[in-house]
mmCIF file of C-alpha atoms and ligand atoms in Angstrom:
data_model
loop_
_atom_site.group_PDB
_atom_site.id
_atom_site.type_symbol
_atom_site.label_atom_id
_atom_site.label_comp_id
_atom_site.label_asym_id
_atom_site.label_seq_id
_atom_site.Cartn_x
_atom_site.Cartn_y
_atom_site.Cartn_z
ATOM 1 C CA MET A 1 -46.772 39.126 -25.104
ATOM 2 C CA ASP A 2 -46.501 37.755 -28.642
ATOM 3 C CA ASP A 3 -42.876 38.782 -28.700
ATOM 4 C CA LEU A 4 -42.228 36.957 -25.476
ATOM 5 C CA ARG A 5 -43.889 33.828 -26.870
ATOM 6 C CA GLU A 6 -41.873 33.978 -30.096
ATOM 7 C CA THR A 7 -38.501 34.426 -28.439
ATOM 8 C CA THR A 8 -39.121 31.849 -25.733
ATOM 9 C CA LEU A 9 -40.295 29.173 -28.150
ATOM 10 C CA SER A 10 -37.402 29.767 -30.514
ATOM 11 C CA ARG A 11 -34.895 29.688 -27.672
ATOM 12 C CA ILE A 12 -36.382 26.355 -26.568
ATOM 13 C CA GLU A 13 -36.088 25.049 -30.092
ATOM 14 C CA ALA A 14 -32.453 26.181 -30.327
ATOM 15 C CA ALA A 15 -31.367 24.752 -26.954
ATOM 16 C CA THR A 16 -28.662 22.088 -27.314
ATOM 17 C CA ASP A 17 -28.590 20.671 -23.803
ATOM 18 C CA GLU A 18 -30.592 20.475 -20.585
ATOM 19 C CA ALA A 19 -28.726 23.312 -18.888
ATOM 20 C CA GLU A 20 -29.686 25.717 -21.661
ATOM 21 C CA LEU A 21 -33.264 24.534 -21.520
ATOM 22 C CA GLU A 22 -33.351 25.194 -17.787
ATOM 23 C CA GLU A 23 -32.107 28.748 -18.364
ATOM 24 C CA VAL A 24 -34.943 29.426 -20.769
ATOM 25 C CA ARG A 25 -37.452 27.937 -18.346
ATOM 26 C CA LEU A 26 -36.270 30.167 -15.507
ATOM 27 C CA ALA A 27 -36.283 33.297 -17.699
ATOM 28 C CA ALA A 28 -39.876 32.633 -18.804
ATOM 29 C CA ILE A 29 -41.812 30.755 -16.152
ATOM 30 C CA GLY A 30 -39.398 30.603 -13.198
ATOM 31 C CA LYS A 31 -40.358 32.563 -10.074
ATOM 32 C CA LYS A 32 -38.825 35.725 -11.499
ATOM 33 C CA GLY A 33 -39.501 34.843 -15.115
ATOM 34 C CA GLU A 34 -41.287 37.216 -17.451
ATOM 35 C CA VAL A 35 -44.534 35.275 -17.593
ATOM 36 C CA SER A 36 -44.616 34.972 -13.807
ATOM 37 C CA LEU A 37 -43.999 38.723 -13.427
ATOM 38 C CA ALA A 38 -46.782 39.469 -15.895
ATOM 39 C CA MET A 39 -49.097 37.194 -13.912
ATOM 40 C CA ARG A 40 -48.315 39.064 -10.759
ATOM 41 C CA GLN A 41 -49.533 42.287 -12.416
ATOM 42 C CA LEU A 42 -52.992 40.824 -13.061
ATOM 43 C CA GLY A 43 -54.058 41.983 -9.594
ATOM 44 C CA GLY A 44 -53.646 45.630 -10.548
ATOM 45 C CA MET A 45 -55.735 45.354 -13.739
ATOM 46 C CA SER A 46 -59.372 46.216 -14.325
ATOM 47 C CA PRO A 47 -61.687 43.175 -14.360
ATOM 48 C CA GLU A 48 -62.080 43.380 -18.145
ATOM 49 C CA GLU A 49 -58.350 43.551 -18.732
ATOM 50 C CA ARG A 50 -57.792 40.688 -16.329
ATOM 51 C CA LYS A 51 -60.445 38.549 -18.040
ATOM 52 C CA GLU A 52 -58.576 38.936 -21.261
ATOM 53 C CA ALA A 53 -54.939 38.736 -20.029
ATOM 54 C CA GLY A 54 -55.351 35.977 -17.386
ATOM 55 C CA PRO A 55 -56.285 33.099 -19.681
ATOM 56 C CA ARG A 56 -53.742 34.220 -22.251
ATOM 57 C CA LEU A 57 -50.928 34.139 -19.704
ATOM 58 C CA ASN A 58 -52.032 30.748 -18.410
ATOM 59 C CA ALA A 59 -52.180 29.352 -21.911
ATOM 60 C CA LEU A 60 -48.733 30.761 -22.619
ATOM 61 C CA LYS A 61 -47.336 29.186 -19.479
ATOM 62 C CA ASP A 62 -48.810 25.814 -20.453
ATOM 63 C CA GLU A 63 -47.491 26.129 -23.982
ATOM 64 C CA ILE A 64 -43.960 26.901 -22.754
ATOM 65 C CA THR A 65 -44.054 24.050 -20.219
ATOM 66 C CA ALA A 66 -45.120 21.601 -22.912
ATOM 67 C CA ALA A 67 -42.493 22.857 -25.377
ATOM 68 C CA ILE A 68 -39.757 22.435 -22.773
ATOM 69 C CA ALA A 69 -40.884 18.893 -21.942
ATOM 70 C CA ALA A 70 -40.967 17.953 -25.618
ATOM 71 C CA LYS A 71 -37.522 19.428 -26.249
ATOM 72 C CA LYS A 72 -36.133 17.646 -23.192
ATOM 73 C CA ALA A 73 -37.426 14.306 -24.469
ATOM 74 C CA ALA A 74 -35.941 15.023 -27.895
ATOM 75 C CA LEU A 75 -32.547 15.829 -26.362
ATOM 76 C CA GLU A 76 -32.608 12.577 -24.354
ATOM 77 C CA ASP A 77 -33.486 10.559 -27.456
ATOM 78 C CA ALA A 78 -30.644 12.167 -29.345
ATOM 79 C CA ALA A 79 -28.190 11.393 -26.526
ATOM 80 C CA LEU A 80 -29.280 7.754 -26.495
ATOM 81 C CA GLU A 81 -28.976 7.536 -30.272
ATOM 82 C CA ALA A 82 -25.457 8.959 -30.068
ATOM 83 C CA ARG A 83 -24.477 6.458 -27.367
ATOM 84 C CA LEU A 84 -25.865 3.536 -29.303
ATOM 85 C CA ALA A 85 -24.021 4.661 -32.407
ATOM 86 C CA GLU A 86 -20.795 4.931 -30.463
ATOM 87 C CA GLU A 87 -21.044 1.760 -28.372
ATOM 88 C CA TRP A 88 -22.492 -0.673 -30.858
ATOM 89 C CA LEU A 89 -21.063 -4.125 -30.886
ATOM 90 C CA ASP A 90 -20.504 -6.285 -33.912
ATOM 91 C CA VAL A 91 -21.133 -9.751 -32.560
ATOM 92 C CA THR A 92 -19.964 -11.295 -35.823
ATOM 93 C CA LEU A 93 -16.371 -10.064 -35.354
ATOM 94 C CA PRO A 94 -13.838 -12.738 -34.360
ATOM 95 C CA ALA A 95 -12.902 -12.620 -30.631
ATOM 96 C CA ARG A 96 -9.848 -10.636 -29.627
ATOM 97 C CA ALA A 97 -6.920 -12.635 -28.298
ATOM 98 C CA ALA A 98 -7.534 -11.568 -24.669
ATOM 99 C CA PHE A 99 -11.050 -12.990 -24.736
ATOM 100 C CA ARG A 100 -10.009 -16.161 -26.516
ATOM 101 C CA ASP A 101 -7.513 -16.821 -23.719
ATOM 102 C CA HIS A 102 -10.219 -16.554 -21.079
ATOM 103 C CA THR A 103 -12.068 -19.459 -22.623
ATOM 104 C CA GLN A 104 -9.182 -21.576 -21.345
ATOM 105 C CA GLY A 105 -10.240 -20.736 -17.797
ATOM 106 C CA SER A 106 -7.870 -20.139 -14.926
ATOM 107 C CA VAL A 107 -6.689 -21.992 -11.848
ATOM 108 C CA HIS A 108 -8.583 -21.079 -8.668
ATOM 109 C CA PRO A 109 -6.299 -19.703 -5.893
ATOM 110 C CA VAL A 110 -7.308 -22.587 -3.608
ATOM 111 C CA SER A 111 -6.236 -25.147 -6.224
ATOM 112 C CA GLN A 112 -3.026 -23.226 -6.802
ATOM 113 C CA VAL A 113 -2.149 -23.066 -3.097
ATOM 114 C CA TRP A 114 -3.200 -26.708 -2.631
ATOM 115 C CA GLU A 115 -0.655 -27.612 -5.331
ATOM 116 C CA GLU A 116 2.014 -25.324 -3.888
ATOM 117 C CA CYS A 117 1.652 -26.893 -0.426
ATOM 118 C CA THR A 118 1.685 -30.404 -1.829
ATOM 119 C CA ALA A 119 4.857 -29.674 -3.780
ATOM 120 C CA ILE A 120 6.642 -28.188 -0.768
ATOM 121 C CA PHE A 121 5.710 -31.031 1.604
ATOM 122 C CA ALA A 122 6.460 -33.640 -1.060
ATOM 123 C CA ASP A 123 9.928 -32.166 -1.207
ATOM 124 C CA MET A 124 10.268 -32.929 2.519
ATOM 125 C CA GLY A 125 9.167 -36.533 2.076
ATOM 126 C CA PHE A 126 5.426 -36.263 2.859
ATOM 127 C CA ALA A 127 3.020 -38.348 0.751
ATOM 128 C CA VAL A 128 -0.535 -37.233 0.013
ATOM 129 C CA ALA A 129 -3.313 -39.138 1.790
ATOM 130 C CA GLU A 130 -7.048 -38.853 1.275
ATOM 131 C CA GLY A 131 -10.224 -39.644 3.175
ATOM 132 C CA PRO A 132 -13.988 -39.355 2.663
ATOM 133 C CA GLN A 133 -15.823 -36.050 3.122
ATOM 134 C CA VAL A 134 -18.839 -37.886 4.557
ATOM 135 C CA GLU A 135 -17.201 -39.397 7.601
ATOM 136 C CA SER A 136 -18.407 -41.549 10.475
ATOM 137 C CA ASP A 137 -18.546 -39.687 13.768
ATOM 138 C CA TRP A 138 -16.105 -42.250 15.141
ATOM 139 C CA TYR A 139 -13.345 -41.133 12.738
ATOM 140 C CA ASN A 140 -14.269 -37.465 12.957
ATOM 141 C CA PHE A 141 -14.505 -37.381 16.768
ATOM 142 C CA ASP A 142 -14.110 -40.473 18.984
ATOM 143 C CA ALA A 143 -10.894 -41.798 17.430
ATOM 144 C CA LEU A 144 -9.432 -38.317 17.859
ATOM 145 C CA ASN A 145 -10.148 -38.409 21.568
ATOM 146 C CA ILE A 146 -13.217 -36.185 21.274
ATOM 147 C CA PRO A 147 -15.865 -38.159 23.212
ATOM 148 C CA GLY A 148 -19.622 -37.643 22.839
ATOM 149 C CA HIS A 149 -19.963 -35.068 25.599
ATOM 150 C CA HIS A 150 -16.861 -33.090 24.562
ATOM 151 C CA PRO A 151 -17.615 -29.384 23.988
ATOM 152 C CA SER A 152 -15.609 -29.246 20.790
ATOM 153 C CA ARG A 153 -18.272 -31.369 19.075
ATOM 154 C CA ALA A 154 -20.680 -28.506 19.629
ATOM 155 C CA GLU A 155 -18.054 -25.863 18.921
ATOM 156 C CA MET A 156 -17.383 -27.294 15.494
ATOM 157 C CA ASP A 157 -20.970 -26.653 14.274
ATOM 158 C CA THR A 158 -21.159 -30.077 12.723
ATOM 159 C CA PHE A 159 -23.395 -30.939 9.765
ATOM 160 C CA TYR A 160 -25.018 -34.294 10.521
ATOM 161 C CA MET A 161 -26.200 -36.497 7.661
ATOM 162 C CA ALA A 162 -29.939 -37.151 7.737
ATOM 163 C CA ARG A 163 -30.962 -40.745 8.410
ATOM 164 C CA ALA A 164 -34.120 -42.648 7.599
ATOM 165 C CA ASP A 165 -36.220 -43.906 10.519
ATOM 166 C CA GLY A 166 -34.964 -47.273 11.662
ATOM 167 C CA ASP A 167 -31.507 -46.808 10.112
ATOM 168 C CA ASP A 168 -29.291 -47.712 13.050
ATOM 169 C CA ARG A 169 -25.920 -47.449 11.348
ATOM 170 C CA PRO A 170 -23.518 -45.182 13.230
ATOM 171 C CA PRO A 171 -24.135 -41.467 12.612
ATOM 172 C CA HIS A 172 -22.251 -39.784 9.780
ATOM 173 C CA VAL A 173 -21.179 -36.174 9.473
ATOM 174 C CA LEU A 174 -19.611 -33.919 6.882
ATOM 175 C CA ARG A 175 -16.078 -33.990 8.221
ATOM 176 C CA THR A 176 -15.365 -30.884 10.277
ATOM 177 C CA HIS A 177 -11.595 -31.164 9.806
ATOM 178 C CA THR A 178 -9.016 -33.215 7.934
ATOM 179 C CA SER A 179 -7.798 -34.865 11.168
ATOM 180 C CA PRO A 180 -9.817 -38.117 10.665
ATOM 181 C CA VAL A 181 -7.437 -38.850 7.779
ATOM 182 C CA GLN A 182 -4.728 -39.250 10.440
ATOM 183 C CA ILE A 183 -6.568 -42.303 11.804
ATOM 184 C CA ARG A 184 -7.332 -43.723 8.351
ATOM 185 C CA SER A 185 -3.674 -43.384 7.298
ATOM 186 C CA MET A 186 -2.390 -45.006 10.488
ATOM 187 C CA GLN A 187 -4.787 -47.914 10.006
ATOM 188 C CA ALA A 188 -3.924 -48.305 6.333
ATOM 189 C CA GLN A 189 -0.164 -47.876 6.510
ATOM 190 C CA GLY A 190 0.985 -48.320 10.104
ATOM 191 C CA ALA A 191 4.206 -46.706 11.365
ATOM 192 C CA PRO A 192 6.487 -45.092 10.365
ATOM 193 C CA LEU A 193 4.354 -42.587 8.519
ATOM 194 C CA ARG A 194 4.726 -39.202 6.896
ATOM 195 C CA ILE A 195 1.609 -37.832 5.202
ATOM 196 C CA ILE A 196 -0.230 -34.643 4.424
ATOM 197 C CA CYS A 197 -3.900 -34.456 3.582
ATOM 198 C CA PRO A 198 -5.261 -31.419 1.762
ATOM 199 C CA GLY A 199 -9.046 -31.453 1.554
ATOM 200 C CA ARG A 200 -12.467 -29.941 1.927
ATOM 201 C CA VAL A 201 -14.048 -29.631 5.353
ATOM 202 C CA TYR A 202 -17.465 -28.389 6.500
ATOM 203 C CA ARG A 203 -18.906 -26.365 9.367
ATOM 204 C CA ALA A 204 -22.235 -24.578 9.764
ATOM 205 C CA ASP A 205 -20.803 -21.080 9.848
ATOM 206 C CA TYR A 206 -20.966 -18.080 7.537
ATOM 207 C CA ASP A 207 -19.444 -14.598 7.777
ATOM 208 C CA GLN A 208 -16.503 -12.651 6.314
ATOM 209 C CA THR A 209 -13.969 -15.163 7.640
ATOM 210 C CA HIS A 210 -16.067 -18.359 7.637
ATOM 211 C CA THR A 211 -17.778 -20.319 4.881
ATOM 212 C CA PRO A 212 -19.701 -23.596 5.368
ATOM 213 C CA MET A 213 -17.110 -25.357 3.211
ATOM 214 C CA PHE A 214 -13.425 -24.537 3.411
ATOM 215 C CA HIS A 215 -10.066 -26.233 3.009
ATOM 216 C CA GLN A 216 -7.491 -27.603 5.401
ATOM 217 C CA ILE A 217 -4.198 -29.325 5.072
ATOM 218 C CA GLU A 218 -3.383 -31.924 7.698
ATOM 219 C CA GLY A 219 0.137 -33.147 8.419
ATOM 220 C CA LEU A 220 1.222 -36.241 10.326
ATOM 221 C CA ALA A 221 4.708 -37.666 10.928
ATOM 222 C CA ILE A 222 5.202 -40.780 13.025
ATOM 223 C CA ASP A 223 8.480 -42.437 13.819
ATOM 224 C CA ARG A 224 10.390 -43.770 16.832
ATOM 225 C CA ASP A 225 11.691 -40.448 18.063
ATOM 226 C CA ILE A 226 9.855 -37.649 16.297
ATOM 227 C CA SER A 227 9.742 -34.525 18.481
ATOM 228 C CA MET A 228 8.372 -30.972 18.632
ATOM 229 C CA ALA A 229 11.739 -29.867 17.283
ATOM 230 C CA ASN A 230 11.053 -31.772 14.055
ATOM 231 C CA LEU A 231 7.605 -30.160 13.896
ATOM 232 C CA LYS A 232 9.119 -26.701 14.271
ATOM 233 C CA TRP A 233 11.696 -27.303 11.563
ATOM 234 C CA VAL A 234 9.161 -28.714 9.099
ATOM 235 C CA LEU A 235 6.781 -25.787 9.603
ATOM 236 C CA GLU A 236 9.483 -23.118 9.377
ATOM 237 C CA GLU A 237 10.831 -24.750 6.264
ATOM 238 C CA PHE A 238 7.330 -24.850 4.833
ATOM 239 C CA PHE A 239 6.525 -21.171 5.518
ATOM 240 C CA THR A 240 9.838 -19.997 4.139
ATOM 241 C CA ALA A 241 9.278 -21.954 0.915
ATOM 242 C CA TYR A 242 5.626 -20.966 0.672
ATOM 243 C CA PHE A 243 6.049 -17.226 1.289
ATOM 244 C CA GLY A 244 9.371 -17.100 -0.535
ATOM 245 C CA ARG A 245 11.181 -15.445 2.394
ATOM 246 C CA SER A 246 12.367 -16.422 5.818
ATOM 247 C CA VAL A 247 9.419 -16.360 8.243
ATOM 248 C CA LYS A 248 9.747 -16.525 12.028
ATOM 249 C CA THR A 249 7.271 -18.735 13.890
ATOM 250 C CA ARG A 250 5.964 -18.616 17.453
ATOM 251 C CA PHE A 251 4.650 -21.686 19.261
ATOM 252 C CA ARG A 252 1.927 -20.863 21.762
ATOM 253 C CA ALA A 253 0.720 -23.471 24.266
ATOM 254 C CA SER A 254 -2.841 -24.499 23.478
ATOM 255 C CA HIS A 255 -5.221 -27.413 23.783
ATOM 256 C CA PHE A 256 -6.535 -29.964 21.284
ATOM 257 C CA PRO A 257 -7.988 -33.310 22.401
ATOM 258 C CA PHE A 258 -5.876 -35.188 19.835
ATOM 259 C CA THR A 259 -2.458 -33.786 20.786
ATOM 260 C CA GLU A 260 -0.439 -33.554 23.966
ATOM 261 C CA PRO A 261 1.262 -31.166 24.301
ATOM 262 C CA SER A 262 -0.580 -28.871 21.876
ATOM 263 C CA ALA A 263 0.545 -25.624 20.312
ATOM 264 C CA GLU A 264 -0.931 -22.991 18.096
ATOM 265 C CA VAL A 265 1.557 -21.577 15.647
ATOM 266 C CA ASP A 266 1.765 -17.893 14.778
ATOM 267 C CA ILE A 267 3.839 -16.445 11.965
ATOM 268 C CA GLN A 268 5.679 -13.149 11.982
ATOM 269 C CA CYS A 269 3.868 -10.327 10.219
ATOM 270 C CA SER A 270 3.242 -6.599 10.119
ATOM 271 C CA PHE A 271 -0.171 -4.928 9.957
ATOM 272 C CA GLU A 272 1.009 -1.564 8.703
ATOM 273 C CA GLY A 273 -1.060 0.437 6.231
ATOM 274 C CA GLY A 274 -4.112 -1.764 6.627
ATOM 275 C CA THR A 275 -2.519 -4.773 4.950
ATOM 276 C CA VAL A 276 -0.896 -7.868 6.390
ATOM 277 C CA LYS A 277 2.680 -8.549 5.345
ATOM 278 C CA VAL A 278 4.104 -11.909 6.299
ATOM 279 C CA GLY A 279 7.760 -12.375 7.235
ATOM 280 C CA GLU A 280 8.381 -8.853 8.552
ATOM 281 C CA GLY A 281 7.417 -6.699 11.529
ATOM 282 C CA ASP A 282 6.728 -7.473 15.189
ATOM 283 C CA ASP A 283 3.167 -8.771 15.058
ATOM 284 C CA TRP A 284 1.966 -12.365 15.002
ATOM 285 C CA LEU A 285 -0.800 -14.075 13.094
ATOM 286 C CA GLU A 286 -2.227 -17.454 14.047
ATOM 287 C CA VAL A 287 -2.111 -19.906 11.151
ATOM 288 C CA LEU A 288 -2.417 -23.432 12.497
ATOM 289 C CA GLY A 289 -2.935 -25.925 15.317
ATOM 290 C CA SER A 290 -0.428 -28.638 16.090
ATOM 291 C CA GLY A 291 1.124 -30.868 18.706
ATOM 292 C CA MET A 292 2.425 -34.306 19.572
ATOM 293 C CA VAL A 293 -0.116 -36.988 18.680
ATOM 294 C CA HIS A 294 -2.018 -38.138 21.790
ATOM 295 C CA PRO A 295 -1.296 -41.780 22.780
ATOM 296 C CA LYS A 296 -5.031 -42.548 22.617
ATOM 297 C CA VAL A 297 -5.100 -41.340 19.024
ATOM 298 C CA LEU A 298 -2.141 -43.541 18.077
ATOM 299 C CA ARG A 299 -3.920 -46.479 19.688
ATOM 300 C CA ALA A 300 -7.147 -45.709 17.793
ATOM 301 C CA GLY A 301 -5.057 -45.864 14.622
ATOM 302 C CA GLY A 302 -3.649 -49.244 15.655
ATOM 303 C CA ILE A 303 -0.179 -47.909 16.487
ATOM 304 C CA ASP A 304 1.596 -48.750 19.759
ATOM 305 C CA PRO A 305 2.289 -45.487 21.637
ATOM 306 C CA ASP A 306 5.067 -47.136 23.622
ATOM 307 C CA GLU A 307 7.014 -47.718 20.452
ATOM 308 C CA TRP A 308 6.042 -44.798 18.230
ATOM 309 C CA GLN A 309 5.374 -41.111 18.574
ATOM 310 C CA GLY A 310 4.690 -38.294 16.180
ATOM 311 C CA PHE A 311 3.566 -34.764 15.473
ATOM 312 C CA ALA A 312 0.461 -33.512 13.697
ATOM 313 C CA PHE A 313 -0.731 -30.170 12.425
ATOM 314 C CA GLY A 314 -3.786 -28.716 10.715
ATOM 315 C CA MET A 315 -3.806 -25.471 8.758
ATOM 316 C CA GLY A 316 -6.378 -23.516 6.708
ATOM 317 C CA ILE A 317 -5.548 -23.485 2.995
ATOM 318 C CA ASP A 318 -7.911 -20.603 2.224
ATOM 319 C CA ARG A 319 -6.366 -18.577 5.036
ATOM 320 C CA ILE A 320 -2.803 -18.900 3.768
ATOM 321 C CA ALA A 321 -4.011 -18.290 0.191
ATOM 322 C CA MET A 322 -5.534 -14.970 1.356
ATOM 323 C CA LEU A 323 -2.279 -14.074 3.105
ATOM 324 C CA LYS A 324 0.018 -14.841 0.197
ATOM 325 C CA TYR A 325 -2.088 -13.372 -2.596
ATOM 326 C CA GLY A 326 -3.685 -10.450 -0.728
ATOM 327 C CA ILE A 327 -7.296 -11.595 -1.094
ATOM 328 C CA PRO A 328 -9.512 -9.754 1.417
ATOM 329 C CA ASP A 329 -12.824 -11.646 1.649
ATOM 330 C CA LEU A 330 -13.065 -15.412 2.099
ATOM 331 C CA ARG A 331 -16.636 -15.585 0.834
ATOM 332 C CA ALA A 332 -15.595 -14.408 -2.636
ATOM 333 C CA PHE A 333 -13.559 -17.626 -2.982
ATOM 334 C CA PHE A 334 -16.745 -19.596 -3.474
ATOM 335 C CA ASP A 335 -18.990 -17.129 -5.363
ATOM 336 C CA SER A 336 -17.882 -18.374 -8.806
ATOM 337 C CA ASP A 337 -17.713 -14.792 -10.049
ATOM 338 C CA LEU A 338 -15.757 -14.889 -13.321
ATOM 339 C CA ARG A 339 -14.378 -11.380 -12.810
ATOM 340 C CA TRP A 340 -12.922 -12.454 -9.450
ATOM 341 C CA LEU A 341 -11.446 -15.603 -10.984
ATOM 342 C CA ARG A 342 -9.878 -13.610 -13.814
ATOM 343 C CA HIS A 343 -8.336 -11.260 -11.304
ATOM 344 C CA TYR A 344 -7.067 -13.756 -8.717
ATOM 345 C CA GLY A 345 -6.835 -16.910 -10.839
ATOM 346 C CA PHE A 346 -3.628 -18.380 -12.220
ATOM 347 C CA SER A 347 -2.754 -19.471 -15.698
ATOM 348 C CA GLY A 348 -2.426 -23.225 -16.046
ATOM 349 C CA LEU A 349 1.243 -22.785 -16.822
ATOM 350 C CA GLN A 350 2.179 -21.066 -13.569
ATOM 351 C CA VAL A 351 4.191 -23.747 -11.830
ATOM 352 C CA PRO A 352 3.939 -24.011 -8.014
ATOM 353 C CA THR A 353 6.870 -22.415 -6.210
ATOM 354 C CA LEU A 354 9.335 -25.007 -5.043
ATOM 355 C CA ARG A 355 11.864 -24.796 -2.278
ATOM 356 C CA GLY A 356 14.914 -22.732 -3.013
ATOM 357 C CA GLY A 357 12.905 -20.707 -5.511
ATOM 358 C CA VAL A 358 13.459 -23.192 -8.333
HETATM 359 N N1 LIG B 401 -8.290 -30.262 13.581
HETATM 360 C C1 LIG B 401 -8.043 -28.962 14.104
HETATM 361 C C2 LIG B 401 -9.128 -28.007 13.623
HETATM 362 O O1 LIG B 401 -9.769 -28.276 12.696
HETATM 363 C C3 LIG B 401 -6.722 -28.431 13.648
HETATM 364 C C4 LIG B 401 -5.581 -29.222 14.221
HETATM 365 C C5 LIG B 401 -5.035 -28.854 15.428
HETATM 366 C C6 LIG B 401 -5.095 -30.335 13.548
HETATM 367 C C7 LIG B 401 -3.992 -29.555 15.972
HETATM 368 C C8 LIG B 401 -4.040 -31.067 14.082
HETATM 369 C C9 LIG B 401 -3.501 -30.669 15.317
HETATM 370 O O2 LIG B 401 -3.525 -32.132 13.468
HETATM 371 O O3 LIG B 401 -2.457 -31.380 15.812
HETATM 372 O O4 LIG B 401 -9.326 -27.009 14.213
#
C-alpha cells in the first residue's frame, strides 16, 4: 500500500494538466481504481485485518483526493498567471492610429440617409421644411382630414402630452408623422410649393420593426397641374439615385384620409438567400404612402383647391436605411452601442451619393 501511495502522489505532483490529473484519479480512486479494489477486498478479511486495513485505505483515499484538489487549484492558478502575463495591457502606451480615429466618432446611418435623401430631392428642386415635434392635434390630425372619431387616430398609438388640471389649451401630441409639416408649409409659403420634410416621429410601439421614435421623410409638391405622373417620376428618380441602380416601382391603390386618390408604393426586390436585394427580382416591398393631396387638406393649409393641386408622400427613413445598408434590426439603431456605430457608421468625409453617381 505504501508503494501505491508513493506512486500516486508523485504522479499527481508531476501532472501538467487536468486531463492527466483525471487519469491518476481514475487509476487510484475511480470505481476500478486500485484503492477502490483494495477496499472491496475488506469484506473477505478477518476482523483484525479489516480493523487495521480499513482506516488506512480510507485515509489514503482522503489523502489522494486532497492532493488532487490542491494540484488542480495550482494548475488553475498557473493558467491564470500565464494568461495575465500574455494579455497584460500597458495603459501608458500612446493609442494606435485605429483607436485615435474612433475618437472622431462616426455618422449614424440615419443621419447619413437623411443627408442622402435631402441631397437627391434638393437636386429635383425640393426645399427642406421643418415643423415642431410636439404638435397640436389640429395639425397632426384634423387639418389632415383625420377627425376626432377617425380610427387612424387610435391606430397611430399616439403619445399625448400631459396637461395640468384646468389647462384648456388644445391637446398636444408627439407628432405621429411628418404630414403636419405639409399644412405648416402651405400656411407659411402658399402655392406653388415643393418641399420635403425629414424628421423624427413618435408612436407607442416597440418590436423588431417598430421603435417609439423613428424617422420619416415627407414630400409635397403643389402647382396648377401636378399629377400622379409627376409623383411617379419623382419617386422613380429618387429610388434610382438612392439605390444607385434603376428600380421599378408599383403603385397600389390604398387609402389615407389626406390624399385622394391614395397609393402605396412598392419597389422591386428579390428575397433570395434570406436577404433583400432592391432593384432586381420579381418581388415587391412596400416603402411609402402617397397620393394626390385631398382638397380639404389644401383648404386647411389656406390653398384654394379649385386653383391648385398637388401630390404628397411619406416614407420611413430608417426602413430605407436598413434596405440600402443591410441592417437587420431596427431597434439597434437607437441602442447607442459603439460597436454597432463603428460597424454601420460612416466617416464624416463620406459624401452623400448624388444623382448620376457624381
Ligand atoms: N403619414 C402617413 C403615415 O405616417 C404616410 C403618408 C401617406 C404620407 C400618404 C403622405 C401620404 O404624405 O400622401 O403613415
